[in-house]
Coordinates of C-alpha atoms and ligand atoms in Angstrom, one line a residue:
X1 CA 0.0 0.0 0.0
X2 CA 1.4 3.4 -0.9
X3 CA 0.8 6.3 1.3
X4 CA 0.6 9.8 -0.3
X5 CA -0.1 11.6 2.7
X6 CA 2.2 11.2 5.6
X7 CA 2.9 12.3 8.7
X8 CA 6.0 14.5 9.6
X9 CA 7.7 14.1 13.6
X10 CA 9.5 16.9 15.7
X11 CA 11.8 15.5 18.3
X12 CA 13.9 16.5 20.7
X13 CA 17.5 15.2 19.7
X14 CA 19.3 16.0 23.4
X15 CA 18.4 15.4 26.7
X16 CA 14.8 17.4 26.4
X17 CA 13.7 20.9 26.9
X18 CA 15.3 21.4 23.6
X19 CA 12.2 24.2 23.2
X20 CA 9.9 22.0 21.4
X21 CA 6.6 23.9 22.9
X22 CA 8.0 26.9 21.1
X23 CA 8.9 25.2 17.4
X24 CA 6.0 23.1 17.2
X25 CA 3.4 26.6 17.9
X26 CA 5.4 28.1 14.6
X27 CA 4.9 25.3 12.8
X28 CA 1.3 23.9 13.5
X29 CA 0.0 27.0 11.4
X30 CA 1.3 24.7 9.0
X31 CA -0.8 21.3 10.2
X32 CA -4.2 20.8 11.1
X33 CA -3.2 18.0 13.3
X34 CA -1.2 17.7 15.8
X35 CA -0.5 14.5 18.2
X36 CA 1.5 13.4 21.2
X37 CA 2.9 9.9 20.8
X38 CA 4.7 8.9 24.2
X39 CA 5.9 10.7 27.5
X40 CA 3.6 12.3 29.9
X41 CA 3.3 14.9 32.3
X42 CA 7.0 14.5 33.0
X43 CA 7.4 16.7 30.1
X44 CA 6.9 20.6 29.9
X45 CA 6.2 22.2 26.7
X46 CA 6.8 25.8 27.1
X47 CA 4.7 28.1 24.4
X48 CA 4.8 32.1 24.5
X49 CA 3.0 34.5 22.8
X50 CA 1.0 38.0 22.7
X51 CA 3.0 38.7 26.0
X52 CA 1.9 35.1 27.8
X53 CA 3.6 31.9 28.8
X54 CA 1.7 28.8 28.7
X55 CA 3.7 25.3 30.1
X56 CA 1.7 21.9 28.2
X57 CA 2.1 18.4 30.0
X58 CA 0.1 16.4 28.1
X59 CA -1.7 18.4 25.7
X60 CA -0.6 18.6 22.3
X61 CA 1.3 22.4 21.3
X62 CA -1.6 22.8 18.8
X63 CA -4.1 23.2 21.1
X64 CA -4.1 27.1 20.6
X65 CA -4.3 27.3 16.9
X66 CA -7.9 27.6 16.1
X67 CA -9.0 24.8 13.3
X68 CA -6.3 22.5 14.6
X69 CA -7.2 19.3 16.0
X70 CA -5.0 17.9 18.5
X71 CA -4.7 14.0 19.7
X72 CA -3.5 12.4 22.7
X73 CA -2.1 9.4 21.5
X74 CA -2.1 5.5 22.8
X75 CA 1.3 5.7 23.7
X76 CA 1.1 8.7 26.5
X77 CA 0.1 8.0 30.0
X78 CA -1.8 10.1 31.7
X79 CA -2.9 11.5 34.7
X80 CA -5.9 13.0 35.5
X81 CA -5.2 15.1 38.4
X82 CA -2.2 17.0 36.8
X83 CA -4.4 16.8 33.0
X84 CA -7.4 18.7 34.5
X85 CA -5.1 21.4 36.0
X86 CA -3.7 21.8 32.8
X87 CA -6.7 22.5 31.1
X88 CA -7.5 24.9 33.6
X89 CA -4.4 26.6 32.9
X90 CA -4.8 27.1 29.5
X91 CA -7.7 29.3 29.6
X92 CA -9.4 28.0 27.0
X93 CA -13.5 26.7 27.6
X94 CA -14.7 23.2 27.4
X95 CA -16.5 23.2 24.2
X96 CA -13.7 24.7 22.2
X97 CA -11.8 21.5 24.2
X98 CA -14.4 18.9 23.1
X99 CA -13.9 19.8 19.5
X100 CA -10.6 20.3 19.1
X101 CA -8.9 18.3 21.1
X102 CA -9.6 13.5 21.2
X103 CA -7.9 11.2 23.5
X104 CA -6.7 7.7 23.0
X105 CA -9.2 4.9 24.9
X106 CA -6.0 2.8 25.0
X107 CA -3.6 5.1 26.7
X108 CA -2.9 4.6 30.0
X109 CA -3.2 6.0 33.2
X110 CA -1.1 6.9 36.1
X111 CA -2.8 6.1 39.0
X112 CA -1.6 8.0 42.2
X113 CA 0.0 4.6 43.8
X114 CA 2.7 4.8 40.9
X115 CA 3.5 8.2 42.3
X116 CA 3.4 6.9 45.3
X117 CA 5.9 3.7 43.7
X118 CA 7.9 5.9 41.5
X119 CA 9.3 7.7 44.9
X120 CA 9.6 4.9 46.4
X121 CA 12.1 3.3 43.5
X122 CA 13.8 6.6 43.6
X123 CA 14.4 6.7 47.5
X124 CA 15.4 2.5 47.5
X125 CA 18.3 3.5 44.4
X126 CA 20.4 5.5 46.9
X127 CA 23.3 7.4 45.2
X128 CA 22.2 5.5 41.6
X129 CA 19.0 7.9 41.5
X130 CA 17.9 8.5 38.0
X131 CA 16.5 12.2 39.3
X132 CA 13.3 11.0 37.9
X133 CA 10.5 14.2 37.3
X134 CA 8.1 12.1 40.0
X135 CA 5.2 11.7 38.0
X136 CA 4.8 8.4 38.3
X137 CA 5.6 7.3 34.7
X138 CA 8.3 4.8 35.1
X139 CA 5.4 2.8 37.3
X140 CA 2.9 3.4 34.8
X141 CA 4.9 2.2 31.7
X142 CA 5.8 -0.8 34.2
X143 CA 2.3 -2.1 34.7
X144 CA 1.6 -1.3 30.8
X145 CA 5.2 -3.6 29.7
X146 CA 3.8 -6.2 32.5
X147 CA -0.1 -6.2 31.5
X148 CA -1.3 -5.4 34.2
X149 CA -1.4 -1.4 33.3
X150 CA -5.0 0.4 33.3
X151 CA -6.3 2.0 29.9
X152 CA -8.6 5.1 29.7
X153 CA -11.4 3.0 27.8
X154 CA -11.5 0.7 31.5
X155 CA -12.6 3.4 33.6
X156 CA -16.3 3.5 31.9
X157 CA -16.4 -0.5 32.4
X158 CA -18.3 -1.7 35.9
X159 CA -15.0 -3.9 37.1
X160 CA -13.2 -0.3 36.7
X161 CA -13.2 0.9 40.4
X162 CA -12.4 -3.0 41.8
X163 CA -9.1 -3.1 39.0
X164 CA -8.4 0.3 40.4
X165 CA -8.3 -1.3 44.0
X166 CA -6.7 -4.0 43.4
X167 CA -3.6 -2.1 41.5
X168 CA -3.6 0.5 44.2
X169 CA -3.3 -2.3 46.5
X170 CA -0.2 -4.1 44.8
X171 CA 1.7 -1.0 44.2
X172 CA 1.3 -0.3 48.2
X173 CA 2.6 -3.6 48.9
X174 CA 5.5 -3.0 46.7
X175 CA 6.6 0.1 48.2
X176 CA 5.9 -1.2 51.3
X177 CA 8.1 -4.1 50.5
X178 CA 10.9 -1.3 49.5
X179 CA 11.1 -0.1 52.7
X180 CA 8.7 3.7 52.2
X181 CA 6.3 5.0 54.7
X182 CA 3.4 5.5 52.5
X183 CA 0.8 6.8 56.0
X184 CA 3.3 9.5 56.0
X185 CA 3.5 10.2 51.8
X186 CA 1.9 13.4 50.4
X187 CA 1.4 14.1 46.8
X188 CA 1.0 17.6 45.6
X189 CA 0.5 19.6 48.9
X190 CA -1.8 16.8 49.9
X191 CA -2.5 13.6 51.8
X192 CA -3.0 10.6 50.0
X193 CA -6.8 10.5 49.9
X194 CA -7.4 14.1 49.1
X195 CA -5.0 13.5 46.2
X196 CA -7.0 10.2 45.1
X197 CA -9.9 12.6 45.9
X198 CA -8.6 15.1 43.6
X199 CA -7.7 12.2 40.6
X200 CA -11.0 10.9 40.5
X201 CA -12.0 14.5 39.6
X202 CA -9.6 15.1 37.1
X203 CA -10.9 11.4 35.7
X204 CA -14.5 13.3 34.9
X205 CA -13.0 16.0 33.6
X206 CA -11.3 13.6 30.4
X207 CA -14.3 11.8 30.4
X208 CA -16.3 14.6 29.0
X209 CA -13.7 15.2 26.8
X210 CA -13.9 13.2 23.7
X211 CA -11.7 9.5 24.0
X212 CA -10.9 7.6 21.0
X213 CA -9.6 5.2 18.7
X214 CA -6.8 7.1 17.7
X215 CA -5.3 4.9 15.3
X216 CA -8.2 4.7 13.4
X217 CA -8.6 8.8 14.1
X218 CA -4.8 9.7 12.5
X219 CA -5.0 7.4 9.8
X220 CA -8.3 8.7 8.5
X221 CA -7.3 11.8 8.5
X222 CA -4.3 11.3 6.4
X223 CA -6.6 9.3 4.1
X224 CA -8.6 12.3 4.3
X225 CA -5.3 14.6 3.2
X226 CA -4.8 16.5 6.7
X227 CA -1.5 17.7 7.6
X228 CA 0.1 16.2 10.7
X229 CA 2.4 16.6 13.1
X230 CA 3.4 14.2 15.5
X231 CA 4.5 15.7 18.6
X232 CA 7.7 13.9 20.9
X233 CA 8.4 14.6 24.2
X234 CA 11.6 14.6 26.2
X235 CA 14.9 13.8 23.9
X236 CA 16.5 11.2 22.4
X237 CA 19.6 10.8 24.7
X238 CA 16.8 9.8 26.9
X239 CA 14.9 6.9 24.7
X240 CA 14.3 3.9 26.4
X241 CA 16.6 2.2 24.4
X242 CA 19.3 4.2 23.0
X243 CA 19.8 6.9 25.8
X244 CA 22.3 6.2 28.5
X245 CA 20.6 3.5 30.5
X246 CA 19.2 3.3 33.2
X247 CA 19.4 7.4 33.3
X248 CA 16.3 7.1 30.9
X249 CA 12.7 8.0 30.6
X250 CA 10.2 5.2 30.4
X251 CA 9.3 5.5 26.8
X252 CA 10.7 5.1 22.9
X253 CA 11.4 9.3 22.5
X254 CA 12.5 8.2 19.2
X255 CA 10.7 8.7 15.5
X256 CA 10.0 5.0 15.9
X257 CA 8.1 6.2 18.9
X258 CA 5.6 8.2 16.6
X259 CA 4.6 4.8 14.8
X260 CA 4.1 2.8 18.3
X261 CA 2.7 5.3 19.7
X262 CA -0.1 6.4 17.2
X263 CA -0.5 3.4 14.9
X264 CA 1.6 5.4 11.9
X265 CA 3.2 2.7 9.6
X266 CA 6.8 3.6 9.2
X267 CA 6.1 4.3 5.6
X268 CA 3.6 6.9 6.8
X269 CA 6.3 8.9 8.3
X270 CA 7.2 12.1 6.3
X271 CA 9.8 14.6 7.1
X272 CA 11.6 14.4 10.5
X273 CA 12.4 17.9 12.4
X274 CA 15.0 17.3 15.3
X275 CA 15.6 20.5 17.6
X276 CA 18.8 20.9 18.7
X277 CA 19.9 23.7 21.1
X278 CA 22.9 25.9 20.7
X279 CA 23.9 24.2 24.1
X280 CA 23.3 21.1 25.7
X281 CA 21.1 20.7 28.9
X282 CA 20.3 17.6 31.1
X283 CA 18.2 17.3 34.1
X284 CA 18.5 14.3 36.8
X285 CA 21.3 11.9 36.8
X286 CA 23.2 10.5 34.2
X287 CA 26.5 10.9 32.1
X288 CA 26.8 14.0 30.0
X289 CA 30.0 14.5 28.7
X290 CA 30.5 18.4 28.2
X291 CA 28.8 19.2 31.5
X292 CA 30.6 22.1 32.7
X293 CA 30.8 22.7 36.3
X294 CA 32.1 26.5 36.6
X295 CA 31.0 29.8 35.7
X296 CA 30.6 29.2 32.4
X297 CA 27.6 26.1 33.0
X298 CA 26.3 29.0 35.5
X299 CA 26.2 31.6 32.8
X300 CA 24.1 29.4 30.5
X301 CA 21.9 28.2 33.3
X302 CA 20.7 31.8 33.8
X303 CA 20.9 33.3 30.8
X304 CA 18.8 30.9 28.9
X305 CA 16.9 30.4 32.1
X306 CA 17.6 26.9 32.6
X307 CA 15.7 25.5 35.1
X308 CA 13.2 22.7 34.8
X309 CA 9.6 23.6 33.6
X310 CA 8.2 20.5 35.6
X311 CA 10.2 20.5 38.6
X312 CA 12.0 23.5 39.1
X313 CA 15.2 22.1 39.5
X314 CA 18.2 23.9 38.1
X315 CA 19.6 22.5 34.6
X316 CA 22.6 21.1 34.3
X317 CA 24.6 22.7 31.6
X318 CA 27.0 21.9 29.2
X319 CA 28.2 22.4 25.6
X320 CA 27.0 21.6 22.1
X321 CA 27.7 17.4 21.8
X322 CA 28.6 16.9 18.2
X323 CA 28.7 13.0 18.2
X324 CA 25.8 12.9 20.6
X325 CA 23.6 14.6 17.9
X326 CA 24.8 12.8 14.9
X327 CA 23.9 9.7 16.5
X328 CA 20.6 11.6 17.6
X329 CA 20.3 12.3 13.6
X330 CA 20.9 8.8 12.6
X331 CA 18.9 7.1 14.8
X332 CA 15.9 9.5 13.9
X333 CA 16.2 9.6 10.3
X334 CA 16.2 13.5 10.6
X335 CA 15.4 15.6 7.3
X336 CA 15.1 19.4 9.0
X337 CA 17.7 20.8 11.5
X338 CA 16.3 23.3 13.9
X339 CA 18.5 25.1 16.3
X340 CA 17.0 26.8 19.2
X341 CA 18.3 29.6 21.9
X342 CA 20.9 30.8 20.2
X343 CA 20.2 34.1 21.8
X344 CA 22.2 32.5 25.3
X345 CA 25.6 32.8 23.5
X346 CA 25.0 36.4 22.7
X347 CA 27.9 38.1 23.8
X348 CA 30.1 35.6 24.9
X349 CA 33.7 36.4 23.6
X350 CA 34.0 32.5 23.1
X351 CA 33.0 29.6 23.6
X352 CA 33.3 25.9 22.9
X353 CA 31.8 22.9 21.1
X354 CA 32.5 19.0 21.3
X355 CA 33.6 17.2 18.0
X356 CA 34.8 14.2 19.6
X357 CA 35.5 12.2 22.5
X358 CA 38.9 10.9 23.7
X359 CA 38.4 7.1 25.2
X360 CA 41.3 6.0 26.9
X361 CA 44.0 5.9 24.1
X362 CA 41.2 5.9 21.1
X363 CA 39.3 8.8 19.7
X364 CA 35.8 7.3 19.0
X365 CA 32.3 9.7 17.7
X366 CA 29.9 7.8 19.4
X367 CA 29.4 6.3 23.2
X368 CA 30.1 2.6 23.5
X369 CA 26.8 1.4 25.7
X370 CA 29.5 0.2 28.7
X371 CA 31.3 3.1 28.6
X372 CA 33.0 4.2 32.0
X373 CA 32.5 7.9 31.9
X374 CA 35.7 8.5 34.0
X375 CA 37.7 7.5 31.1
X376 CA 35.6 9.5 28.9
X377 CA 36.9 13.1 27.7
X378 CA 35.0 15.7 25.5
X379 CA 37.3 17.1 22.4
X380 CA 36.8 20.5 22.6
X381 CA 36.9 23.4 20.0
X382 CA 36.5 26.7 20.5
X383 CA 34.7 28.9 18.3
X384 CA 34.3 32.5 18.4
X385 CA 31.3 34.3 19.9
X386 CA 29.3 37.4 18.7
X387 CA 27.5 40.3 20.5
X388 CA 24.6 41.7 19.4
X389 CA 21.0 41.7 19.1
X390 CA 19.5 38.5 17.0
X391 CA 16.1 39.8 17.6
X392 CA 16.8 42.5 14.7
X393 CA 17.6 39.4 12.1
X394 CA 15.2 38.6 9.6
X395 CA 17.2 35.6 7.8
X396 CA 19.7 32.6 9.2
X397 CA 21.8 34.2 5.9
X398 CA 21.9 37.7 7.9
X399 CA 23.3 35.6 11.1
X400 CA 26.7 37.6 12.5
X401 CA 29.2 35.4 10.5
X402 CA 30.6 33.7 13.7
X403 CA 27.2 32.3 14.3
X404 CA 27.1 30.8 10.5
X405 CA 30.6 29.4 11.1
X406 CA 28.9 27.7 14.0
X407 CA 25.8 26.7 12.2
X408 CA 28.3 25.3 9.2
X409 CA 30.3 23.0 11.9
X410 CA 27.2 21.6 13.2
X411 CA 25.5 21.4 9.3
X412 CA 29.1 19.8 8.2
X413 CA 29.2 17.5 11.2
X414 CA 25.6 15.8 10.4
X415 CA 25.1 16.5 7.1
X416 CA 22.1 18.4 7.0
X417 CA 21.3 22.1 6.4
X418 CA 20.0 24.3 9.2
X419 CA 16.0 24.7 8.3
X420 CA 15.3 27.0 11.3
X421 CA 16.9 29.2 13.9
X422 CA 15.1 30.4 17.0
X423 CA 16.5 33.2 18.4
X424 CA 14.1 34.1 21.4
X425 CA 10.9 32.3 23.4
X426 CA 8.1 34.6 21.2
X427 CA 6.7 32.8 18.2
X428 CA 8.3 36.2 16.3
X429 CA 11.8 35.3 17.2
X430 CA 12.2 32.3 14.2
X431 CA 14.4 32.4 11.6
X432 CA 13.6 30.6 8.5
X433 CA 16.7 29.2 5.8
X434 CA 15.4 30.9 3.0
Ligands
IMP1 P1 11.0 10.3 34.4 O1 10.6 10.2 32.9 O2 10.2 11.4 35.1 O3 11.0 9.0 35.1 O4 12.5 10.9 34.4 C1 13.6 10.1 33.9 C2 14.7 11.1 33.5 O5 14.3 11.8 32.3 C3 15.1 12.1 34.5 O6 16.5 12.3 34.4 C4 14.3 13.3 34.2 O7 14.9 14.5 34.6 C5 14.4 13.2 32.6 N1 13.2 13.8 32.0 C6 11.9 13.3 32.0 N2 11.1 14.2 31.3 C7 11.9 15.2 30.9 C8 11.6 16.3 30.0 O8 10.5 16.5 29.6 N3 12.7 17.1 29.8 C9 13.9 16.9 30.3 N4 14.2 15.8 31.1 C10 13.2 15.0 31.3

């Protein structure tokens, strides 16, 4: 069967928080669908425009574009309490909701025992802590793996609330058995039944949304010649498989994701955006090769405001990683290059970008999968910086030239043009290759 109509995929091709929100508002002018495939609320979309900021969880970036429909897909888990404040957030009434924006019956949910359990892992790892976001999605992808997970479409059926029990009541045991005080646990400000409390509400709130089949829903609407975007969350230094295990999220963050995780066959997948930043950024634990632990890494961290949209917690901070994004770009199949924030390197009289690592006596491009990161160092070349004003740029071909050298390493490097470069948060500040 040949497909004529297929769907592209924006990713994150680092270690998240790449500014996806931001790229994904530009470009859904361009789609009338957009659609989440994996992740959940452990992720923070960050959209701002017409002098407001607006941080999506679960909710596809499209959802402010009038006339674009937006799709929650099977592979997201979700979780009621944190999804209904999120559509409170947003400011945007229930009917306009209902049309505009359709929910997978088989995604799953996270049920406030795998926040409970998530901590609970977290606390038993000691000093191997993956600095996990603490929404419960490990646990939740768990159950889903194991079979024993809880779909959306269940919570209509009459055994719902006895499953519900019985889950509650394993994952209880389980963190019991791992040594946590769950009388004492609170979740959100609350105690543990206020929080339940609070779920079961959020639970009515997607119910009068609309649920469903969403496989059938996306590949319909290609049929039907929509444009659509498929929407990834996280990066792909975190993907389940190919990140640096077990300092992963839960889920595939990979294109690959998009056809698991919405019922696209891989011949339905079109073009491939991967965001890059100008820098590199990880939150929680792991290895991450350029870190820098001085002044510089604090310069970064404040000037592009590099602290987590989820949690809070400060970024760690780091150089560009050349062979960590031409892997990215390999294992993505990326056909567009988008950079973003390269507004934080304004004025800096230099600064520095990895081309390679040094591995004990070798000089390898990728990172061997049992790879001892002490023996690991970043090759490191400096490039120089520029000082002035991006937001005054209308083309990347007007960039200051030491900002197109830059842009030619990293093209030269992967072997892919630079499509777009984003030189601010507001949907304005996007430069296009023309
Ligand atoms: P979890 O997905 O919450 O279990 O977290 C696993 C790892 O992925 C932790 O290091 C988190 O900090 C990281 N992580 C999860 N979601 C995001 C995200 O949206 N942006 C950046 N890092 C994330």
């Amino acid at each position: 069967m040949r497909f004529e109509n297929k769907a592209d995929v924006l990713l994150g091709l680092q270690w998240g928080d790449e500014g996806k929100g931001k790229i994904v508002d530009v470009l859904t002018p361009r789609y009338q669908l957009v659609a989440r495939f994996q992740g959940g609320p452990n992720a923070g979309h960050t959209l701002e425009f017409e002098n407001k900021k607006f941080i999506l969880h679960t909710i596809p970036s499209g959802i402010f574009h009038d006339g674009c429909q937006n799709v929650i897909g099977n592979g997201v888990v979700l979780d009621p309490f944190i999804f209904k404040q999120e559509v409170e957030s947003l400011g945007i009434g229930m009917p306009q909701l209902k049309k505009n924006l359709f929910i997978s019956g088989k995604a799953h949910l996270i049920l406030p025992s795998h926040r409970l359990l998530d901590a609970a892992y977290e606390c038993s790892r000691g000093k191997q802590k993956i600095g996990s976001t603490l929404k419960g999605i490990g646990p939740a992808y768990t159950d889903k793996i194991a079979r024993c997970g809880m779909r959306l479409a269940e919570t209509l059926s009459p055994a719902f609330r006895e499953k519900y029990q019985e889950r509650k009541n394993a994952h209880m045991k389980l963190a019991r058995n791992l040594g946590y005080n769950i009388e004492e646990l609170r979740l959100e400000e609350m105690d543990f039944e206020a929080y339940e409390a609070a779920w079961f509400k959020g639970l009515e709130t997607i119910w009068s949304l609309t649920q469903i089949e969403s496989e059938i829903f996306v590949n319909q609407a290609l049929d039907d010649g929509l444009k659509m975007l498929a929407e990834g969350a996280q990066g792909t230094q975190l993907d389940i498989d190919f990140g640096s295990y077990p300092f992963v999220t839960s889920s595939s963050t990979i294109a690959a994701g998009a056809c698991t995780g919405l019922g696209l066959a891989p011949s339905r997948i079109g073009e491939v955006y991967g965001i890059l930043k100008a820098y590199c950024t990880r939150v929680g634990s792991g290895p991450f090769p350029t870190e820098l632990f001085d002044e510089e890494g604090d310069r970064l961290r404040n000037s592009g405001n590099e602290f987590g949209s989820t949690t809070g917690r400060p970024r760690r901070c780091g150089w560009l990683d050349l062979p960590a994004l031409k892997y990215a770009v390999m294992l993505n199949g990326v056909t567009k290059l988008i950079m973003t924030k390269v507004d934080v390197l304004n004025g800096m009289k230099n600064f520095k970008v990895c081309t390679a690592y040094e591995y004990g006596d070798q000089r390898v491009d990728y990172l061997p999968s049992d790879y001892d990161p002490d023996k690991l160092k970043p090759i490191l070349q400096t490039m120089e910086g520029w000082d002035c004003d991006l937001k005054d740029f209308k083309t990347i071909q007007e960039l200051p030239a030491p900002l197109q050298e830059y842009l030619n390493l990293i093209e030269a490097h992967v072997g892919l043009p630079m499509e777009i470069v984003s030189t601010g948060p507001d949907r304005t500040h996007t430069l296009f290759n023309q």
